[in-house]
């Protein structure tokens, strides 16, 4: 895993075993001009983080290890880092919420650490864990910032991994539901947007096919690590099967026990690129469609139609678990919104001849396609070798695709953002142009009838990144990880976002416009 590519992009790209340079390509046309007021009034703009990546206090106040603690303590990160301290939001939440308020954030998306709330994964609740999330939520609501809560962001309690291999076992359904029950009971009076699981497709691929995320399972000849256990041909499918059933169980729990008086919404989060055929050949066009079905359809088809995409059943056959009729009914309609993480677009090349000739296949080769970042695109902007490739129109296309395919469900863009490792850490004009383009693309989708309800920048502050540790940064606020105080400093993008949220006319910087530095930050 060399290179500093966008977090989840890295995972899927390595999955396709393609190594390439990421070229930055600015669109030739001038960026859209718009203001906050061009969006519907009930639309929310926010930014996000996740528990393991931001909280720190890993062994404090009764928290027990999650699989990421085990992973990082085994020295698995490229920079040998851990989330032991991370951005220390556990101790600095008041300061961070103040920054959110100064920025004009309308919502903050964060996740709850399961092993902080229920250290053994099931059973006894840790009162200090309840206190922490109560304090954070109260601080947010007092400042008028909506809490949007992710129940699970890659951080399974190690106890459940040790006991029954977590998501590989159907036993996860009851434990996850019991954990969600505690969250709804304790926090549901103030939280109305709940997402069950972050990037379920990435979790499965990264943990059970290519083995880069804990518990690092894969099987020869698949995966980027020589895993000691796993089965890349079957486990990615088993994990998703259990994940979907766990999600549906939580949805039904909320609906029967809480919805009538808490009036909240439950969603599931999926990671997508926009997939374009590499060429106009029929084979590539079909391959792009397969890639959409294998990544997005794998997760969302069961929630809308009650079953996996036909093409997956045809290719994966007996390795794809089957939903019973009652499970299928249980899944159908089990969401109030789709949470989407989207960073960039990729091109898809048909690979069916080679893949079908393989003696065994894994999830990645089952797609019968290879993906590549760029197609002969000449960089027209400043070359930034380590940044998220800029294809804002891909977001609009993905949103319109979801509208058409899945009956126009409400969608929250829960992660969109830009990785940068440059000398211009603070003067992050590339990030500003990137966000400007993607927010503009979202507005276009809304004007075309897509039911998008919110947009969250990843990440509010710099955090521990799951692939690269502290080597890459996505934050609107710089965190000085070398400073004992972990000082937060607004990047130019924080000023830019603040201006936008205050209703100012926002223009990307490509035309030479500058950001007005009028954000007072103490
Ligand atoms: C945005 O505004 C700038 C300055 O007012 C203008 O030059 C540019 O053409 C506008 N771009 C679009 C896409 O309308
Ligand atoms: C990684 O960190 C651990 C402790 O955090 C330390 O014991 C070990 O020597 C480090 N390894 C490298 C290669 O720096
Ligand atoms: C995996 O094992 C092979 C053969 O034993 C070795 O050549 C390779 O370097 C190993 N890869 C990793 C990532 O450890
Ligand atoms: C993976 O599971 C399949 C189906 O049970 C089995 O045929 C195959 O041998 C397993 N592969 C490994 C590496 O265990
Ligand atoms: C940021 O960089 C751009 C070009 O790289 C430059 O024009 C601008 O003056 C810089 N802004 C600040 C605040 O340093």
XYZ file of C-alpha atoms and ligand atoms in Angstrom:
592
model
C 0.000 0.000 0.000
C 2.408 2.670 -1.111
C 1.138 6.025 -2.142
C -1.171 8.424 -0.457
C -4.341 8.026 -2.310
C -7.805 8.803 -1.063
C -8.514 6.526 1.827
C -11.123 4.261 0.382
C -9.910 4.762 -3.127
C -6.672 3.161 -2.021
C -8.503 0.132 -0.845
C -10.443 -0.461 -3.977
C -7.602 0.493 -6.222
C -5.219 -1.900 -4.626
C -8.026 -4.346 -4.886
C -7.854 -4.019 -8.613
C -4.101 -4.282 -8.330
C -3.467 -1.281 -10.418
C -0.660 0.992 -9.626
C -0.758 4.385 -11.149
C -0.112 8.002 -10.805
C -3.027 10.081 -9.781
C -3.180 13.054 -11.988
C -5.070 16.049 -11.021
C -7.493 17.206 -13.611
C -9.427 20.353 -13.163
C -12.455 20.724 -15.321
C -11.889 23.215 -18.084
C -15.154 25.047 -17.537
C -15.366 27.645 -14.837
C -16.676 26.394 -11.516
C -20.301 26.924 -10.564
C -21.240 29.972 -8.531
C -23.804 29.393 -5.863
C -24.662 30.226 -2.293
C -25.966 28.279 0.668
C -29.382 29.730 -0.125
C -29.543 27.949 -3.468
C -29.991 24.709 -1.490
C -33.315 23.705 0.056
C -33.792 25.189 3.529
C -33.992 21.775 5.204
C -30.754 20.650 3.541
C -27.876 20.341 6.054
C -24.213 21.066 5.552
C -21.766 19.539 7.974
C -18.497 17.749 8.391
C -17.529 14.473 9.959
C -15.050 12.276 11.795
C -15.190 8.792 13.333
C -14.568 7.540 16.850
C -11.322 5.614 16.484
C -9.914 8.236 14.153
C -10.518 11.267 16.314
C -11.220 10.437 19.959
C -7.990 9.057 21.376
C -8.313 8.154 25.081
C -8.096 4.589 23.859
C -7.600 3.003 27.261
C -9.352 5.587 29.397
C -12.534 5.527 31.426
C -13.329 1.887 30.820
C -12.987 1.714 27.048
C -11.729 -1.676 25.868
C -9.837 -2.367 22.636
C -11.472 -2.535 19.237
C -9.929 -4.357 16.280
C -8.137 -1.158 15.226
C -6.316 -0.936 18.561
C -5.061 -4.467 18.030
C -4.084 -3.714 14.458
C -2.176 -0.514 15.176
C -0.486 -1.922 18.269
C 0.808 -4.767 16.151
C 2.677 -2.112 14.122
C 0.540 -2.524 11.004
C 0.400 1.136 9.998
C 2.889 2.457 7.432
C 3.955 5.143 9.904
C 3.728 2.755 12.879
C 1.092 5.036 14.336
C -1.918 4.312 16.516
C -5.169 6.022 17.431
C -4.235 5.983 21.128
C -4.330 9.762 21.201
C -5.438 10.623 17.657
C -6.864 14.171 17.667
C -7.844 13.737 21.331
C -11.420 14.812 20.755
C -12.372 12.850 23.862
C -10.749 15.611 25.891
C -11.135 18.459 23.425
C -14.744 18.056 22.358
C -15.743 21.422 23.804
C -13.043 23.199 21.880
C -13.974 21.297 18.724
C -17.663 22.060 19.009
C -16.733 25.713 19.468
C -14.781 25.545 16.209
C -17.774 23.913 14.520
C -19.961 26.702 15.757
C -17.492 29.363 14.585
C -17.395 27.658 11.201
C -21.175 27.721 10.977
C -21.487 23.938 10.735
C -25.149 22.919 10.693
C -24.480 19.283 11.525
C -21.641 17.129 12.813
C -21.336 13.477 11.846
C -19.430 11.369 14.347
C -19.452 7.732 15.344
C -19.873 6.048 18.686
C -17.154 3.715 19.885
C -18.954 0.449 20.616
C -16.170 -0.725 22.943
C -16.311 2.542 24.878
C -20.044 2.206 25.420
C -20.168 -1.570 25.942
C -16.600 -2.704 26.651
C -17.270 -6.417 26.214
C -19.292 -5.901 23.061
C -22.405 -7.079 24.836
C -23.781 -6.791 28.310
C -22.731 -4.159 30.758
C -22.891 -0.516 29.687
C -19.986 1.763 30.660
C -21.474 4.832 32.392
C -18.418 6.931 31.519
C -19.018 6.111 27.865
C -22.629 7.222 28.156
C -21.435 10.428 29.839
C -18.992 11.244 27.088
C -21.510 10.957 24.269
C -24.149 12.799 26.309
C -21.699 15.637 26.834
C -20.747 15.777 23.172
C -24.355 15.659 22.004
C -25.436 18.318 24.515
C -22.593 20.576 23.527
C -23.657 20.248 19.872
C -27.356 20.787 20.396
C -26.716 23.779 22.661
C -24.850 25.360 19.772
C -27.620 24.478 17.327
C -25.560 21.812 15.530
C -27.434 18.635 14.599
C -25.734 15.438 15.758
C -25.697 12.822 12.963
C -24.558 9.575 14.508
C -22.858 6.618 12.886
C -23.260 3.560 15.071
C -20.366 1.647 13.595
C -17.299 2.906 11.770
C -14.939 -0.079 11.309
C -14.240 -0.433 15.033
C -15.565 -3.790 16.189
C -14.948 -4.592 19.864
C -11.986 -6.974 19.906
C -13.935 -9.159 22.340
C -16.464 -10.023 19.610
C -13.756 -10.676 17.038
C -12.097 -13.075 19.480
C -15.329 -14.744 20.425
C -16.919 -15.445 17.045
C -15.100 -13.483 14.303
C -17.472 -10.533 14.379
C -19.290 -9.919 11.105
C -18.507 -13.417 9.837
C -20.959 -14.833 12.336
C -24.737 -14.410 12.390
C -24.305 -13.873 16.140
C -23.310 -10.295 15.327
C -26.953 -9.487 14.539
C -28.168 -9.718 18.137
C -25.136 -8.027 19.638
C -25.245 -5.145 17.176
C -28.962 -4.712 17.752
C -28.495 -4.670 21.533
C -25.749 -2.049 21.159
C -28.002 0.087 18.946
C -30.776 -0.264 21.512
C -28.521 1.297 24.155
C -27.687 4.172 21.794
C -31.330 4.878 20.926
C -32.349 4.658 24.577
C -29.589 6.934 25.880
C -29.217 9.453 23.059
C -32.293 9.151 20.837
C -34.124 12.027 22.522
C -31.561 14.404 20.950
C -30.353 12.462 17.893
C -32.664 12.040 14.944
C -30.233 10.899 12.230
C -28.722 7.482 12.741
C -26.633 5.542 10.289
C -26.014 1.933 11.186
C -22.732 1.013 9.486
C -20.145 3.019 7.573
C -19.001 1.861 4.141
C -20.198 -1.682 4.575
C -18.825 -2.652 1.189
C -15.366 -1.295 1.983
C -15.373 -2.952 5.369
C -15.985 -6.275 3.735
C -13.512 -5.890 0.886
C -10.731 -4.386 2.988
C -11.091 -6.798 5.901
C -11.976 -10.070 4.192
C -10.847 -9.943 0.552
C -7.629 -7.938 0.377
C -6.806 -8.047 4.076
C -5.616 -4.476 4.629
C -8.035 -3.607 7.438
C -8.290 -5.619 10.620
C -8.906 -8.464 11.183
C -6.759 -8.797 8.009
C -8.295 -11.902 6.550
C -7.637 -13.098 3.003
C -6.505 -16.237 1.218
C -3.782 -17.052 -1.259
C -3.366 -15.869 -4.004
C -5.626 -12.953 -3.114
C -5.034 -10.005 -0.863
C -2.125 -7.679 -0.375
C -0.922 -9.296 2.817
C -0.020 -12.880 3.509
C -2.985 -13.358 5.746
C -2.829 -16.082 8.340
C -6.520 -16.855 7.990
C -9.464 -16.087 5.786
C -11.124 -16.963 2.504
C -11.259 -14.173 -0.077
C -13.649 -16.218 -2.216
C -16.377 -16.516 0.372
C -15.891 -14.328 3.429
C -16.551 -10.935 1.794
C -20.016 -12.218 0.846
C -20.696 -13.795 4.239
C -19.706 -10.622 6.080
C -22.038 -8.491 3.958
C -24.885 -10.931 4.389
C -24.649 -10.685 8.172
C -24.110 -6.929 7.989
C -27.287 -6.373 5.992
C -29.318 -8.520 8.368
C -27.833 -6.665 11.350
C -28.727 -3.351 9.737
C -32.296 -4.469 9.054
C -32.637 -5.712 12.608
C -31.621 -2.292 13.940
C -34.017 -0.573 11.539
C -36.918 -2.709 12.763
C -35.933 -2.232 16.399
C -36.061 1.533 15.938
C -39.312 1.382 14.042
C -41.136 -0.699 16.631
C -39.591 0.672 19.829
C -38.517 4.289 19.249
C -39.763 5.875 16.070
C -43.218 6.839 17.331
C -41.802 9.206 19.934
C -38.241 9.898 18.751
C -39.241 10.513 15.119
C -35.752 9.789 13.797
C -34.392 8.335 10.595
C -32.248 5.239 10.041
C -29.881 4.808 7.103
C -27.053 2.615 5.879
C -23.826 3.944 4.387
C -22.213 2.726 1.184
C -19.023 3.780 -0.587
C -19.130 4.432 -4.305
C -17.099 5.763 -7.135
C -18.742 6.815 -10.317
C -17.897 4.037 -12.760
C -17.508 4.950 -16.417
C -16.737 2.447 -19.155
C -13.137 2.852 -20.296
C -14.216 2.647 -23.929
C -17.502 2.604 -25.789
C -17.182 -1.124 -26.427
C -20.162 -3.164 -25.323
C -17.873 -5.204 -23.079
C -16.633 -2.150 -21.170
C -20.132 -0.704 -20.903
C -21.292 -3.964 -19.360
C -18.245 -4.061 -17.108
C -19.059 -0.609 -15.735
C -22.577 -1.770 -15.019
C -21.190 -4.863 -13.249
C -18.900 -2.691 -11.144
C -21.922 -0.631 -10.049
C -23.870 -3.768 -9.194
C -20.980 -5.367 -7.314
C -20.283 -2.314 -5.170
C -23.506 -0.303 -4.821
C -26.101 -2.900 -5.871
C -24.600 -5.516 -3.532
C -25.667 -3.327 -0.604
C -28.642 -1.311 -1.798
C -30.497 -3.866 -3.958
C -31.294 -6.023 -0.893
C -32.650 -2.989 0.959
C -34.860 -1.916 -1.929
C -35.692 -5.142 -3.770
C -34.979 -7.748 -1.087
C -32.202 -9.555 -2.964
C -28.707 -9.288 -4.424
C -28.315 -8.140 -8.045
C -29.006 -10.866 -10.604
C -25.564 -10.536 -12.120
C -23.930 -11.288 -8.767
C -26.027 -14.396 -8.290
C -25.108 -15.529 -11.773
C -21.361 -15.060 -11.337
C -20.803 -15.842 -7.645
C -23.270 -18.739 -7.514
C -23.050 -20.930 -4.429
C -20.524 -18.640 -2.754
C -23.187 -15.933 -2.430
C -25.402 -16.545 0.608
C -29.133 -16.720 -0.042
C -31.821 -14.728 1.761
C -34.825 -16.710 2.909
C -38.174 -15.375 1.825
C -38.833 -13.872 5.222
C -35.353 -12.296 5.394
C -35.963 -10.796 2.003
C -39.237 -9.210 3.178
C -37.502 -8.036 6.342
C -34.795 -6.288 4.318
C -37.072 -4.679 1.774
C -37.626 -1.027 2.639
C -35.475 -1.200 5.791
C -34.035 2.307 5.469
C -35.117 5.926 5.639
C -32.128 7.219 3.707
C -28.997 6.096 1.924
C -25.707 7.464 3.211
C -23.174 7.885 0.460
C -19.413 8.242 0.710
C -18.013 9.503 -2.548
C -14.584 10.860 -3.433
C -13.792 10.318 -7.087
C -14.555 8.486 -10.346
C -12.895 5.545 -11.999
C -12.924 3.896 -15.393
C -13.790 0.267 -15.881
C -12.269 -2.185 -18.336
C -13.810 -5.557 -19.084
C -11.707 -8.419 -17.763
C -14.140 -11.292 -18.172
C -11.987 -13.544 -20.337
C -9.079 -13.703 -17.881
C -11.242 -13.699 -14.764
C -13.489 -16.515 -15.952
C -10.404 -18.605 -16.729
C -9.127 -18.363 -13.148
C -9.300 -21.596 -11.152
C -10.670 -19.723 -8.158
C -11.857 -16.174 -7.843
C -12.231 -13.714 -5.008
C -14.757 -10.889 -4.654
C -12.591 -8.572 -6.764
C -12.135 -10.938 -9.674
C -15.818 -11.911 -9.565
C -16.511 -8.433 -10.892
C -14.860 -9.531 -14.158
C -13.531 -6.033 -14.515
C -10.499 -3.935 -13.809
C -10.683 -0.350 -12.780
C -8.380 2.526 -13.493
C -8.359 6.074 -12.287
C -7.877 8.058 -15.390
C -8.220 7.748 -19.123
C -5.708 9.765 -21.075
C -6.652 12.868 -19.249
C -4.222 15.680 -19.570
C -3.807 17.537 -16.366
C -4.950 21.037 -16.995
C -4.455 22.406 -13.527
C -1.652 22.470 -11.035
C -0.171 19.026 -10.592
C -0.598 17.736 -7.058
C 0.660 14.156 -6.985
C -0.960 13.119 -3.745
C -4.463 14.450 -3.873
C -7.880 13.043 -4.522
C -8.568 13.106 -8.291
C -11.155 15.729 -9.147
C -14.165 14.468 -11.123
C -17.081 16.398 -9.617
C -19.544 15.439 -12.325
C -19.212 11.810 -11.197
C -21.046 12.689 -8.000
C -23.994 14.105 -9.925
C -24.069 11.007 -12.115
C -24.011 8.695 -9.101
C -26.793 10.638 -7.402
C -28.941 10.543 -10.534
C -28.243 6.834 -10.953
C -29.434 6.145 -7.395
C -32.526 8.241 -8.010
C -33.466 6.253 -11.097
C -32.504 2.810 -9.905
C -33.813 2.974 -6.339
C -37.000 5.043 -6.552
C -35.497 8.370 -5.537
C -34.644 7.687 -1.890
C -33.466 10.451 0.446
C -29.656 10.597 0.266
C -27.090 12.103 2.596
C -23.620 12.575 1.167
C -21.864 11.561 4.362
C -18.274 11.784 3.206
C -16.748 13.831 0.457
C -13.386 15.458 0.732
C -9.906 15.734 -0.419
C -6.648 14.247 0.685
C -3.619 16.454 0.489
C 0.005 15.951 1.285
C 1.671 19.064 0.064
C 3.769 21.843 1.346
C 0.596 23.949 1.062
C -0.970 22.291 4.083
C -2.626 25.448 5.306
C -3.150 27.160 1.974
C -5.226 24.287 0.609
C -6.606 25.894 -2.496
C -6.830 22.509 -4.208
C -9.220 21.348 -1.486
C -11.301 24.508 -1.876
C -11.650 23.983 -5.608
C -12.454 20.334 -5.021
C -15.193 21.065 -2.475
C -16.574 23.863 -4.616
C -16.882 21.512 -7.567
C -18.482 18.660 -5.628
C -20.935 20.897 -3.786
C -21.854 22.465 -7.126
C -22.365 19.008 -8.585
C -24.678 18.179 -5.675
C -26.712 21.301 -6.384
C -27.066 20.284 -10.014
C -28.357 16.861 -8.956
C -30.904 18.493 -6.652
C -32.069 20.702 -9.524
C -32.457 17.520 -11.564
C -34.792 16.092 -8.953
C -32.494 13.959 -6.800
C -33.611 13.867 -3.175
C -30.295 14.842 -1.553
C -30.791 16.002 2.024
C -27.321 16.811 3.262
C -23.616 17.019 2.581
C -20.713 16.354 4.971
C -17.075 17.157 4.365
C -14.608 14.499 5.454
C -13.016 15.483 7.718
C -13.756 18.333 10.106
C -10.265 18.251 11.587
C -7.240 16.171 10.633
C -7.574 12.673 12.054
C -5.812 9.320 12.167
C -6.448 7.997 8.644
C -7.192 4.285 8.450
C -4.720 3.552 5.669
C -2.047 6.147 6.154
C -2.120 7.066 9.822
C -0.938 10.648 10.177
C 0.812 10.816 6.809
C -2.188 12.261 5.028
C -4.685 14.923 5.948
C -8.278 15.535 4.941
C -9.226 18.140 7.548
C -10.639 21.612 7.195
C -8.673 22.282 10.367
C -5.021 21.389 10.693
C -4.102 19.415 13.792
C -0.505 19.749 14.875
C 0.194 16.152 15.853
C 3.725 17.082 16.954
C 2.402 19.554 19.483
C 1.493 18.227 22.914
C -1.611 20.383 22.888
C -2.660 19.080 19.454
C -3.395 22.612 18.418
C -6.108 23.118 15.780
C -5.508 25.755 13.124
C -8.003 26.649 10.395
C -6.809 25.908 6.875
C -7.888 28.217 4.082
C -10.659 25.689 3.333
C -12.122 26.195 6.820
C -12.428 29.905 6.080
C -13.895 29.108 2.693
C -16.500 26.694 4.088
C -17.374 29.163 6.851
C -18.014 31.879 4.280
C -20.166 29.553 2.258
C -22.167 28.501 5.314
C -22.710 32.154 6.158
C -24.458 32.564 2.836
C -21.737 34.339 0.915
C -21.434 33.856 -2.793
C -18.945 31.124 -3.314
C -16.641 30.887 -6.210
C -13.914 28.373 -6.743
C -10.415 29.719 -6.860
C -9.550 28.623 -10.369
C -10.508 31.984 -11.732
C -8.030 33.632 -9.410
C -10.627 34.653 -6.845
C -9.462 34.689 -3.289
C -11.011 33.656 -0.048
C -11.887 36.380 2.379
C -10.275 35.609 5.695
C -12.985 36.961 7.918
C -13.519 33.998 10.177
C -12.745 34.925 13.746
C -11.094 31.983 15.417
C -9.696 32.282 18.854
C -18.923 32.877 -11.634
O -18.719 34.231 -11.256
C -17.554 34.798 -11.850
C -17.331 36.203 -11.250
O -18.520 36.837 -11.017
C -17.723 34.818 -13.367
O -16.559 35.350 -13.971
C -17.935 33.381 -13.843
O -18.189 33.357 -15.228
C -19.094 32.727 -13.120
N -19.145 31.310 -13.468
C -20.244 30.681 -13.800
C -20.131 29.238 -14.123
O -21.321 31.255 -13.849
C 6.495 1.100 16.561
O 5.972 1.609 17.765
C 6.172 0.785 18.890
C 5.519 1.391 20.090
O 4.513 2.281 19.733
C 7.680 0.597 19.135
O 7.864 -0.308 20.179
C 8.318 0.073 17.857
O 9.722 0.032 18.036
C 7.993 0.949 16.671
N 8.533 0.344 15.455
C 9.131 1.049 14.505
C 9.589 0.285 13.315
O 9.305 2.247 14.603
C 4.164 -12.904 1.207
O 4.841 -14.138 1.046
C 5.636 -14.203 -0.123
C 6.174 -15.619 -0.274
O 6.408 -16.214 0.966
C 6.742 -13.143 -0.009
O 7.540 -13.164 -1.171
C 6.096 -11.765 0.133
O 7.078 -10.774 0.340
C 5.118 -11.740 1.294
N 4.361 -10.493 1.253
C 4.135 -9.747 2.344
C 3.328 -8.490 2.128
O 4.539 -10.023 3.437
C -12.994 -21.100 0.634
O -14.291 -21.647 0.761
C -14.671 -22.448 -0.343
C -16.130 -22.825 -0.153
O -16.330 -23.359 1.116
C -13.757 -23.647 -0.418
O -14.096 -24.412 -1.559
C -12.316 -23.157 -0.553
O -11.437 -24.246 -0.516
C -11.991 -22.213 0.582
N -10.674 -21.634 0.358
C -9.774 -21.541 1.316
C -8.506 -20.863 0.964
O -9.962 -21.984 2.442
C -2.340 30.514 -1.537
O -1.736 30.066 -2.736
C -2.164 30.766 -3.886
C -1.565 30.104 -5.115
O -0.887 28.941 -4.841
C -1.748 32.216 -3.780
O -2.200 32.905 -4.906
C -2.387 32.798 -2.528
O -1.948 34.114 -2.340
C -2.044 31.976 -1.288
N -2.842 32.462 -0.185
C -2.378 32.593 1.034
C -3.342 33.095 2.086
O -1.230 32.316 1.316
